[in-house]
Short mmCIF file of C-alpha atoms in Angstrom, two decimals:
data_model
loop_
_atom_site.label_atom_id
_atom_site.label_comp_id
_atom_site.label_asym_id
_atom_site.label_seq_id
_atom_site.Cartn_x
_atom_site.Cartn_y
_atom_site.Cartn_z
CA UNK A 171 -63.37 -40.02 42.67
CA UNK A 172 -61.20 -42.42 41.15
CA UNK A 173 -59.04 -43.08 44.21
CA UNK A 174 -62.60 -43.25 46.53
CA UNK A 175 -64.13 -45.87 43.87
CA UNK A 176 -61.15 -48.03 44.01
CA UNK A 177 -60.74 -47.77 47.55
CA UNK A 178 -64.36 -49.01 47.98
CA UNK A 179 -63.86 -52.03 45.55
CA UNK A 180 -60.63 -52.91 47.51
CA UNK A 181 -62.91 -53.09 50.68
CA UNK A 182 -65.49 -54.87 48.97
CA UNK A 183 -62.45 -57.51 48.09
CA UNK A 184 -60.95 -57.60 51.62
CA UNK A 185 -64.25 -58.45 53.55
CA UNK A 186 -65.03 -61.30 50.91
CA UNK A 187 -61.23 -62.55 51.06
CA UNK A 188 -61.27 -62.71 54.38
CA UNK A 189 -64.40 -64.52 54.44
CA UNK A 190 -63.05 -66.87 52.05
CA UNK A 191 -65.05 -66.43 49.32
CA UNK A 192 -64.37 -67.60 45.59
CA UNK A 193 -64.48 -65.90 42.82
CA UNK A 194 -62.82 -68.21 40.13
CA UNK A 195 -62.20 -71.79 39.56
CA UNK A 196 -60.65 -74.71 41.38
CA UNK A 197 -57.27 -74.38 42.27
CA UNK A 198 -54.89 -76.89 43.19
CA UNK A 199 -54.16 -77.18 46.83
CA UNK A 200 -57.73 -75.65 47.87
CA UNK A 201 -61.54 -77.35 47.85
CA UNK A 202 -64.00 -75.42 46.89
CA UNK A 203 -67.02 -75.49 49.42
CA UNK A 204 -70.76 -74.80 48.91
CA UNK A 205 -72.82 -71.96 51.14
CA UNK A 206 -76.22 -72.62 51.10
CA UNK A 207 -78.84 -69.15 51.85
CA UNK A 208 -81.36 -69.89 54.45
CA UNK A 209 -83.57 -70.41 51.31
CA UNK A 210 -81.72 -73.72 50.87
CA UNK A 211 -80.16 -72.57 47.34
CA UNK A 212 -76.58 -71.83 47.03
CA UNK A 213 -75.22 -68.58 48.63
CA UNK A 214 -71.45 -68.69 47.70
CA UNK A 215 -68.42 -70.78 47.32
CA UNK A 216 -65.75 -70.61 49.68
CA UNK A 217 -62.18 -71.65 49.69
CA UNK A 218 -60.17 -73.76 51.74
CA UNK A 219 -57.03 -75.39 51.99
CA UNK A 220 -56.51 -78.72 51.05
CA UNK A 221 -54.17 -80.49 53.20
CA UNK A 222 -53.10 -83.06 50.76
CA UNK A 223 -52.59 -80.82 47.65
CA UNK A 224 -50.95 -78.57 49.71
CA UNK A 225 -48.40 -80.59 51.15
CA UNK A 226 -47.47 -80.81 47.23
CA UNK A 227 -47.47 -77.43 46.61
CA UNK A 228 -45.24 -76.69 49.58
CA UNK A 229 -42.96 -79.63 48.27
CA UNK A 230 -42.54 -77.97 44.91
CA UNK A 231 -41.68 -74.73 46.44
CA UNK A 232 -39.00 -76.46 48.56
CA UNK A 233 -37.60 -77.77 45.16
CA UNK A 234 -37.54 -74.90 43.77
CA UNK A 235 -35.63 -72.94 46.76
CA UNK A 236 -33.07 -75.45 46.45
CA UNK A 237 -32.68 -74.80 42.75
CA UNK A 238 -34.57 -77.24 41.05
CA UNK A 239 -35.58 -76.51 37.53
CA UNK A 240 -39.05 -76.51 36.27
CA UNK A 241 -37.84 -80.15 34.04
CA UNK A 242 -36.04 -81.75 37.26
CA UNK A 243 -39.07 -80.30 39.75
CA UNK A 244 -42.01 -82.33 37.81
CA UNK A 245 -40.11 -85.43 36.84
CA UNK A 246 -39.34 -85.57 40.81
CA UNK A 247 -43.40 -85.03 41.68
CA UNK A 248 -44.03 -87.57 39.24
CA UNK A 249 -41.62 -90.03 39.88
CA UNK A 250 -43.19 -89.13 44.06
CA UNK A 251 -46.63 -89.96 42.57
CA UNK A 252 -47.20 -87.19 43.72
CA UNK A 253 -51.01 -85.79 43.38
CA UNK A 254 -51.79 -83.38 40.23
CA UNK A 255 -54.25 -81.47 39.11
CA UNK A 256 -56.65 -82.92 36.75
CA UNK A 257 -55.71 -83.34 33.46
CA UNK A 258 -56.98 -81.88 30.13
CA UNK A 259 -58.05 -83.27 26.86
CA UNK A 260 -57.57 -86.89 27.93
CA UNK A 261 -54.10 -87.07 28.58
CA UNK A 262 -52.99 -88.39 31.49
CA UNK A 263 -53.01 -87.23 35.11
CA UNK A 264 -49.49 -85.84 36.39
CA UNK A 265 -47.54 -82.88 36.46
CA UNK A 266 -46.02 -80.82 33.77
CA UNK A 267 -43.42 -78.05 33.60
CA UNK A 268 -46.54 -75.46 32.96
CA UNK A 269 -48.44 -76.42 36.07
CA UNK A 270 -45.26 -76.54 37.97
CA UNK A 271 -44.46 -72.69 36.59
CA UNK A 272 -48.04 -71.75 37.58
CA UNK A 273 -47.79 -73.02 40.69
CA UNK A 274 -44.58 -70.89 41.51
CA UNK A 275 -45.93 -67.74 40.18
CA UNK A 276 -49.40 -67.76 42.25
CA UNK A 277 -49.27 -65.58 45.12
CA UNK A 278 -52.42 -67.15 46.40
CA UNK A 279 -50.35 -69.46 48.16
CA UNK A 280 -48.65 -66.98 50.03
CA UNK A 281 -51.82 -65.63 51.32
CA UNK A 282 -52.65 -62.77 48.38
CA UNK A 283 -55.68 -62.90 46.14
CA UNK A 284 -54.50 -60.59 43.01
CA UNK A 285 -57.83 -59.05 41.62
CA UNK A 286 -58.74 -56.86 39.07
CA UNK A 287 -55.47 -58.42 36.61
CA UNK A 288 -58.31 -58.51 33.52
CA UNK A 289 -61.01 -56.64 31.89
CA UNK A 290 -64.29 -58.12 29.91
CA UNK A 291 -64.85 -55.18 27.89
CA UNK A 292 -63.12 -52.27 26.13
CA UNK A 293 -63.35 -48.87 25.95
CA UNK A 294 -66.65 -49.29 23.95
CA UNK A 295 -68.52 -51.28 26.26
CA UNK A 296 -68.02 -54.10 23.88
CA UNK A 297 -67.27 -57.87 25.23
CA UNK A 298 -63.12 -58.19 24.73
CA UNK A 299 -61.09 -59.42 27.55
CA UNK A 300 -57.89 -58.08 28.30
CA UNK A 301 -55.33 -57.47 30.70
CA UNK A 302 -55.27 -54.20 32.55
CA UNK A 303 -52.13 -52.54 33.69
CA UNK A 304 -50.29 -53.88 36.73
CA UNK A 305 -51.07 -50.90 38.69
CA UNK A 306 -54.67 -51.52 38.30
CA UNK A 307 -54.18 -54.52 39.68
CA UNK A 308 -55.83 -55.00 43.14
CA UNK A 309 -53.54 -57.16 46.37
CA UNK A 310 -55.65 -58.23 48.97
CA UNK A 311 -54.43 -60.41 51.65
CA UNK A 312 -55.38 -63.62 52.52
CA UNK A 313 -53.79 -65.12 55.34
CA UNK A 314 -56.95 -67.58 55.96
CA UNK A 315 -55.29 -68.98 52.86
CA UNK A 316 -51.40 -69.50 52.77
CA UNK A 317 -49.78 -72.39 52.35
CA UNK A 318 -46.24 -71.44 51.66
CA UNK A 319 -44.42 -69.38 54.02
CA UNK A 320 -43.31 -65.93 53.62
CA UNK A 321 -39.48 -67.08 53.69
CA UNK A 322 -39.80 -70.13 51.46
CA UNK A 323 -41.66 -67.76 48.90
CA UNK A 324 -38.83 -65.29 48.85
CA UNK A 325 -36.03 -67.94 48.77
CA UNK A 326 -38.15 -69.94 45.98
CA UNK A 327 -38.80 -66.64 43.38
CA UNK A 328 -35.35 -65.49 43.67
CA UNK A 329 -33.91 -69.43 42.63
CA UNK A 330 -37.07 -68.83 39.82
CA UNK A 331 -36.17 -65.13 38.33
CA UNK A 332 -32.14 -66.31 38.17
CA UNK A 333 -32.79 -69.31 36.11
CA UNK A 334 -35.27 -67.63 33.63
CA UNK A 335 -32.54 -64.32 33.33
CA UNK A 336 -29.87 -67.16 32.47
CA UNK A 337 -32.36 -68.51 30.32
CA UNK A 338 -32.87 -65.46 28.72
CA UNK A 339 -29.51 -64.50 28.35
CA UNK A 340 -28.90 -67.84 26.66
CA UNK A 341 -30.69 -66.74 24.01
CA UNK A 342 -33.66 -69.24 24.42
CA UNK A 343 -36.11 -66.67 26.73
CA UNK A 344 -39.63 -65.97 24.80
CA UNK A 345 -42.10 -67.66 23.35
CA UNK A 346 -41.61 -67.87 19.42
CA UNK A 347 -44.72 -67.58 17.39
CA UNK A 348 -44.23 -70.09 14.85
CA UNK A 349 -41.91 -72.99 15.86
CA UNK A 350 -38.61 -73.55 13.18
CA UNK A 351 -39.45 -77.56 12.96
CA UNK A 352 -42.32 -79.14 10.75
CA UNK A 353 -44.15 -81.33 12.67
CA UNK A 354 -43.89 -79.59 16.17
CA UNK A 355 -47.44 -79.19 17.25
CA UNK A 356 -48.92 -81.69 14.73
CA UNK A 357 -47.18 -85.12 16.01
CA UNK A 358 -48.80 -87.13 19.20
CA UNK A 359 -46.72 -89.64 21.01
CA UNK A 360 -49.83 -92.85 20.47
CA UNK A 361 -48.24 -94.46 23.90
CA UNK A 362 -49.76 -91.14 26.33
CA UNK A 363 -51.05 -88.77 23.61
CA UNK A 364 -48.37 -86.45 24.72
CA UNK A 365 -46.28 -83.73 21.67
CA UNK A 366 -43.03 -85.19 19.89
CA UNK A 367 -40.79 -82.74 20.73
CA UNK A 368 -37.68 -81.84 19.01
CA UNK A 369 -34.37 -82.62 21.07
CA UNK A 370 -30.80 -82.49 19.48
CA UNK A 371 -27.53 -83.98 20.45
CA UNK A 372 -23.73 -84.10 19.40
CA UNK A 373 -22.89 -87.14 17.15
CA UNK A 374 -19.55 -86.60 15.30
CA UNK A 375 -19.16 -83.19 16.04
CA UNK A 376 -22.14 -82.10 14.80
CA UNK A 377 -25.84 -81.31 15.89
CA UNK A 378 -28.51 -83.87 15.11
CA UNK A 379 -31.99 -83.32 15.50
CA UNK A 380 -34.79 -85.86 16.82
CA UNK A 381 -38.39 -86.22 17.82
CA UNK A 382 -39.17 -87.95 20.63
CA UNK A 383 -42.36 -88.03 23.62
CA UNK A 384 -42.11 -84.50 25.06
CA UNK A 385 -43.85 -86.45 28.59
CA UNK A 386 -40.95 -88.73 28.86
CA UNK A 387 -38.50 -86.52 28.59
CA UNK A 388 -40.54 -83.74 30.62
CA UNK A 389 -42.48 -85.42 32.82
CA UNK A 390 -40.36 -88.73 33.34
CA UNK A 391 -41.13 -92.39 32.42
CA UNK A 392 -43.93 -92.73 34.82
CA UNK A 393 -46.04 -90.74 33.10
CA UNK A 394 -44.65 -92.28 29.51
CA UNK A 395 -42.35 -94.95 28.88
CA UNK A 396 -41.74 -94.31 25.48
CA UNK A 397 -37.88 -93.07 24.97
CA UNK A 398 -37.89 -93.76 21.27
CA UNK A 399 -36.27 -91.18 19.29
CA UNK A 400 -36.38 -90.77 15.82
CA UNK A 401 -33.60 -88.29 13.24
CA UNK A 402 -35.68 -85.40 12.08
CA UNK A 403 -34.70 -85.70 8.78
CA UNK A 404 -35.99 -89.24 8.67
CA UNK A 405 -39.04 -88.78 10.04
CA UNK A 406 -39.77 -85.19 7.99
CA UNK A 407 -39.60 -87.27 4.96
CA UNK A 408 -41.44 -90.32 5.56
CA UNK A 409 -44.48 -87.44 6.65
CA UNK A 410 -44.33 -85.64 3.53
CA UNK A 411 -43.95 -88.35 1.28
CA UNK A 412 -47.31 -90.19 2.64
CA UNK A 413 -48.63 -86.69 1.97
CA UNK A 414 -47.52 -86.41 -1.52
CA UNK A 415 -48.99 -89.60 -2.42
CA UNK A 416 -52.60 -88.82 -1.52
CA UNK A 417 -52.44 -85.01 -1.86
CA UNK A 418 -50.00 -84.68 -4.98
CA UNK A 419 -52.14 -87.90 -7.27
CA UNK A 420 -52.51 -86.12 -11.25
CA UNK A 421 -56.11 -85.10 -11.33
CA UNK A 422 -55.17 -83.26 -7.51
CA UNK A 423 -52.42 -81.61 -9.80
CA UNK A 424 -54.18 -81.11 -12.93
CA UNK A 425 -57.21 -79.42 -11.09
CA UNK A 426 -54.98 -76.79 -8.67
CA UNK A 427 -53.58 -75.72 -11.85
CA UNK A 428 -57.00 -75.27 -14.19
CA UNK A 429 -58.15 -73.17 -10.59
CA UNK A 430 -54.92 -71.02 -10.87
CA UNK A 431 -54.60 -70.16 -14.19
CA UNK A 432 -58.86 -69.73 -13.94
CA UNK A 433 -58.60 -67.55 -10.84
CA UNK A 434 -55.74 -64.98 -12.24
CA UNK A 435 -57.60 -64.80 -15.76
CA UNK A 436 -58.84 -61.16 -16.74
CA UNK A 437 -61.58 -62.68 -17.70
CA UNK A 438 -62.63 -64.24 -13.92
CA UNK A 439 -61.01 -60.91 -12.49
CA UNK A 440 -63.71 -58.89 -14.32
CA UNK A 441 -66.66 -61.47 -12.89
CA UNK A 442 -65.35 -61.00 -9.81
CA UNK A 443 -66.13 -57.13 -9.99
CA UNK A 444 -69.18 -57.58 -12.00
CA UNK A 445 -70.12 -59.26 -8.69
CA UNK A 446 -69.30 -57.30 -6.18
CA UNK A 447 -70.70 -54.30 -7.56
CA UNK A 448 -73.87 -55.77 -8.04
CA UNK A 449 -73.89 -56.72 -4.09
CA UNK A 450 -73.11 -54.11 -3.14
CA UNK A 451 -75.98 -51.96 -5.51
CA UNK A 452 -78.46 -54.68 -3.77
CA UNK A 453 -76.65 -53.97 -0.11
CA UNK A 454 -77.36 -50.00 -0.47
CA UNK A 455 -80.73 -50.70 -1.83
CA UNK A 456 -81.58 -52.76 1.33
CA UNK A 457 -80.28 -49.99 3.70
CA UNK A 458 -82.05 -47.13 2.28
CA UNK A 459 -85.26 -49.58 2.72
CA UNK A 460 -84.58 -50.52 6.53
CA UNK A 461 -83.61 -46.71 7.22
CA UNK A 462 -87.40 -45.82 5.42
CA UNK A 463 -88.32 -48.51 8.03
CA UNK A 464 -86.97 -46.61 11.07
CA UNK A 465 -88.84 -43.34 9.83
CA UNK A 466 -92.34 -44.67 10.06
CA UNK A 467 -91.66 -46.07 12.86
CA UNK A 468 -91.23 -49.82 12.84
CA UNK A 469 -89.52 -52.10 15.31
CA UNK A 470 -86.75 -50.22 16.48
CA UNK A 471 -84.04 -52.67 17.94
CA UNK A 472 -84.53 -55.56 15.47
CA UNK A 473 -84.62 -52.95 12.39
CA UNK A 474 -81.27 -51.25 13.41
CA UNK A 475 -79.64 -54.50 13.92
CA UNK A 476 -80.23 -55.69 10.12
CA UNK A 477 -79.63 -51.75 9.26
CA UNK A 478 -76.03 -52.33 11.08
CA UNK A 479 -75.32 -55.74 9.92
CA UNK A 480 -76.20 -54.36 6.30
CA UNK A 481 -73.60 -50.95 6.61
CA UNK A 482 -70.90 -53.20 7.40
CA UNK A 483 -71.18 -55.77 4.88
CA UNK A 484 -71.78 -52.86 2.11
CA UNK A 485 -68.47 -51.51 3.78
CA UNK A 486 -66.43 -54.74 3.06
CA UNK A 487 -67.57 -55.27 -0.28
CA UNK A 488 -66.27 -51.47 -0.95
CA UNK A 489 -63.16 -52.04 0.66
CA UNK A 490 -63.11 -55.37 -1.79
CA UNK A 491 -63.62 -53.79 -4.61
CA UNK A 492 -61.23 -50.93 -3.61
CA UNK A 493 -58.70 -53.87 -3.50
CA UNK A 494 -59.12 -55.21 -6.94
CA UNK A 495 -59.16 -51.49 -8.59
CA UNK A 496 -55.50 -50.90 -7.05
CA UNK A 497 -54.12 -54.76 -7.48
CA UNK A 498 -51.73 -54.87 -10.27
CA UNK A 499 -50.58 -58.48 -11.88
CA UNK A 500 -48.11 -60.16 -10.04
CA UNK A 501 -46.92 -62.78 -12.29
CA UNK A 502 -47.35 -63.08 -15.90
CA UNK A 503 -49.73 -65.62 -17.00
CA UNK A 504 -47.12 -66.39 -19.88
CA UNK A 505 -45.09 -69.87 -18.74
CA UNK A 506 -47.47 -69.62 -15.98
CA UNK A 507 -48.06 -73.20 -15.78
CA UNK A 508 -45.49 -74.85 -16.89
CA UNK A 509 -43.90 -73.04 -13.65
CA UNK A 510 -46.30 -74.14 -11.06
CA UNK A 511 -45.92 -78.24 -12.62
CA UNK A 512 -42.06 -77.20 -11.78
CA UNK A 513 -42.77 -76.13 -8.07
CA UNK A 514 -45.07 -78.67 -7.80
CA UNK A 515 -42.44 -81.40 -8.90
CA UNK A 516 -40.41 -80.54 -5.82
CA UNK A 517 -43.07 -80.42 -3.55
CA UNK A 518 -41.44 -81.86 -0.51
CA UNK A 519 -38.37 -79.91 -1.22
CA UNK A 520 -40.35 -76.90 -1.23
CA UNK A 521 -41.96 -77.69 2.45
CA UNK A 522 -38.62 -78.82 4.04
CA UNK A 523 -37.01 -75.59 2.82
CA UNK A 524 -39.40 -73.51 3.98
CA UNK A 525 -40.70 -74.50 7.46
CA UNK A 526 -43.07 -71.65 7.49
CA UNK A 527 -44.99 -72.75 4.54
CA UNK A 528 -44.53 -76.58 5.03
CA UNK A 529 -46.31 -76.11 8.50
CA UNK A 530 -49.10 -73.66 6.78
CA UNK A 531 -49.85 -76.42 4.28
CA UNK A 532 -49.83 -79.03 6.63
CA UNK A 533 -51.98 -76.94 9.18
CA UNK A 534 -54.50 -76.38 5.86
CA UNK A 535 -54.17 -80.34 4.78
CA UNK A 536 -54.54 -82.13 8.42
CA UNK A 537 -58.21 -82.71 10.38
CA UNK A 538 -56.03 -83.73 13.18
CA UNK A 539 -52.84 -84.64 15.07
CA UNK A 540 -50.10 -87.25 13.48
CA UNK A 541 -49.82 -90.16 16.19
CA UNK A 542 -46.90 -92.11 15.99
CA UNK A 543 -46.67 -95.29 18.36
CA UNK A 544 -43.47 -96.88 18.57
CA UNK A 545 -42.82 -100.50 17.53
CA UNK A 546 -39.82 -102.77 19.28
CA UNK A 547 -40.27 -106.29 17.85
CA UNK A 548 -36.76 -107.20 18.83
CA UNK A 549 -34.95 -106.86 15.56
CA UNK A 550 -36.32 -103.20 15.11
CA UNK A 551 -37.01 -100.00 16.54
CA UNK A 552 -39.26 -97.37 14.68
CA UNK A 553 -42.49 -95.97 14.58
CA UNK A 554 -45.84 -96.00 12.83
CA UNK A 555 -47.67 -93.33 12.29
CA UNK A 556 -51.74 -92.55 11.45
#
């Protein structure tokens, strides 16, 4: 039945692939085009190709076959001015290694749709998208659609899986969770709004670290002309020294401490379950009440939503409480602060030699990105940074 009710949804696909009908979003190389009913309203969208976009697409292909990297492939397009799709977030319009890997990896342009790669719900019927297994996955030809041939697409993903297995075997393949310098992710290039990206170099026989526009050195200086790059080190410091100054000022100091010392008290620790176990008397109460409710026959849905929303808060505070019954002190509260006014004393020193809690504090202390915009006014080259 399983085999029958897949087969049927594959047919389903087919006949609306083949009349070029849409089921996502733009793409780049295609226009998407209205259907109107004979009611006038809108019937469906269909696809088609776009001959301008596609003559790009079959360009980066051709780039690729020839063994272009991703890097060397979109600094090429761009320096081309070369059309790209539409940019996010304000940041310019041109191409970047990402849209250049997605491009590669579509088999849409090779005349395949690829359906059924997600689901919107779990095994509960509950809304939570995920991806399904690749043999759930449903190939439905397209040929309406192609705009790479068969032989470029071969030539181009076999250049494309022997870089990334040399990549991988260099060491550098995956995608790290939590990147190993501070301000990666939190620093904007103010020329183009673009990351500053870390980039080393040998100087002396040994590896020195920089920031510097991730779009010029990505994308290429159309896009940004900004090649200013700036030591690490230097530019670490001057970051967490502004910081210091308006996050580390006395009374900022004074009052962490009072909330430390107040929050690891018995005294606040016993408040704390005084609390809870109030709530949660109050939480119970309520339930019995609503499930009373149910019995004589109130509203039903609206009565076991509140009945549901109340069973799983009175299930958190137990698991709270739970939590504080088992904890056992961690630190002694003797010396206690004249410790934390030691850590705090070497508060950059702290952050620099521990990237993972440097870039935790700073994710906690900053409303937005760093921009740094570079300044030449002939007798010096540096940046300044909001």
């Amino acid at each position: 039945e399983r085999e029958k009710a897949r087969q049927r949804t594959y047919d389903a696909m087919s006949r609306k692939a083949k009349a070029g009908h849409v089921t996502g979003g733009r793409v780049f190389g295609y226009d998407n085009i209205e259907v109107l009913g004979a009611n006038g309203e809108r019937s469906h969208v269909m696809r088609q190709v776009n001959e301008t976009e596609a003559a790009v697409v079959r360009r980066i292909f051709e780039l690729s076959a020839a063994g272009a990297g991703l890097t060397r492939i979109t600094k090429t397009l761009n320096e081309e001015g070369a059309a790209a799709p539409r940019a996010q977030r304000g940041r310019p319009t041109a191409w970047a290694g990402s849209s250049v890997r997605e491009v590669l990896l579509r088999p849409l342009y090779r005349g395949e749709i690829v359906w059924n790669q997600t689901r919107k719900r779990d095994g509960w019927g509950q809304s939570n998208r995920s991806n399904r297994p690749t043999g759930d996955w449903l190939h439905v030809p397209a040929p309406g659609l192609q705009i790479v041939s068969n032989e470029l697409w071969a030539a181009s993903q076999a250049r494309f899986n022997e870089r990334q297995k040399k990549h991988s075997q260099s060491g550098r393949g995956g995608l790290d969770t939590e990147s190993q310098y501070l301000l990666s992710g939190f620093a904007r290039c103010g020329t183009c709004g673009g990351g500053m990206a870390p980039h080393s170099r040998s100087h002396g026989g040994t590896r020195v670290f920089f920031y510097g526009c991730s779009s010029f050195w990505k994308r290429g200086a159309t896009v940004c002309p900004n090649n200013l790059v700036i030591r690490m080190e230097s530019l670490d410091a001057e970051v967490l020294a502004t910081l210091q100054d308006d996050v580390c000022r006395p009374a900022v100091v004074e009052e962490a401490i009072r909330i430390a010392l107040e929050a690891l008290a018995p005294a606040r620790q016993d408040r704390n379950r005084e609390h809870l176990a109030a709530e949660l008397a109050t939480v119970r109460q309520e339930c019995d009440r609503l499930a009373e409710a149910i019995g004589r026959g109130g509203p039903l849905d609206a009565l076991l939503g509140r009945l549901t929303e109340r069973q799983v808060r009175a299930t958190a505070i137990d698991q709270e409480l739970n939590l504080i019954r088992a904890e056992r002190p961690l630190v002694s509260l003797d010396g206690l602060e004249s410790r934390l006014r030691a850590k705090l004393a070497d508060w950059r020193g702290l952050l620099t030699r521990n990237v993972t809690e440097g870039r935790a504090v700073l994710r906690a202390l900053l409303i937005g990105p760093l921009r740094f915009t570079p300044i030449d006014d002939g007798r010096r080259r540096g940046y300044a940074f909001n």
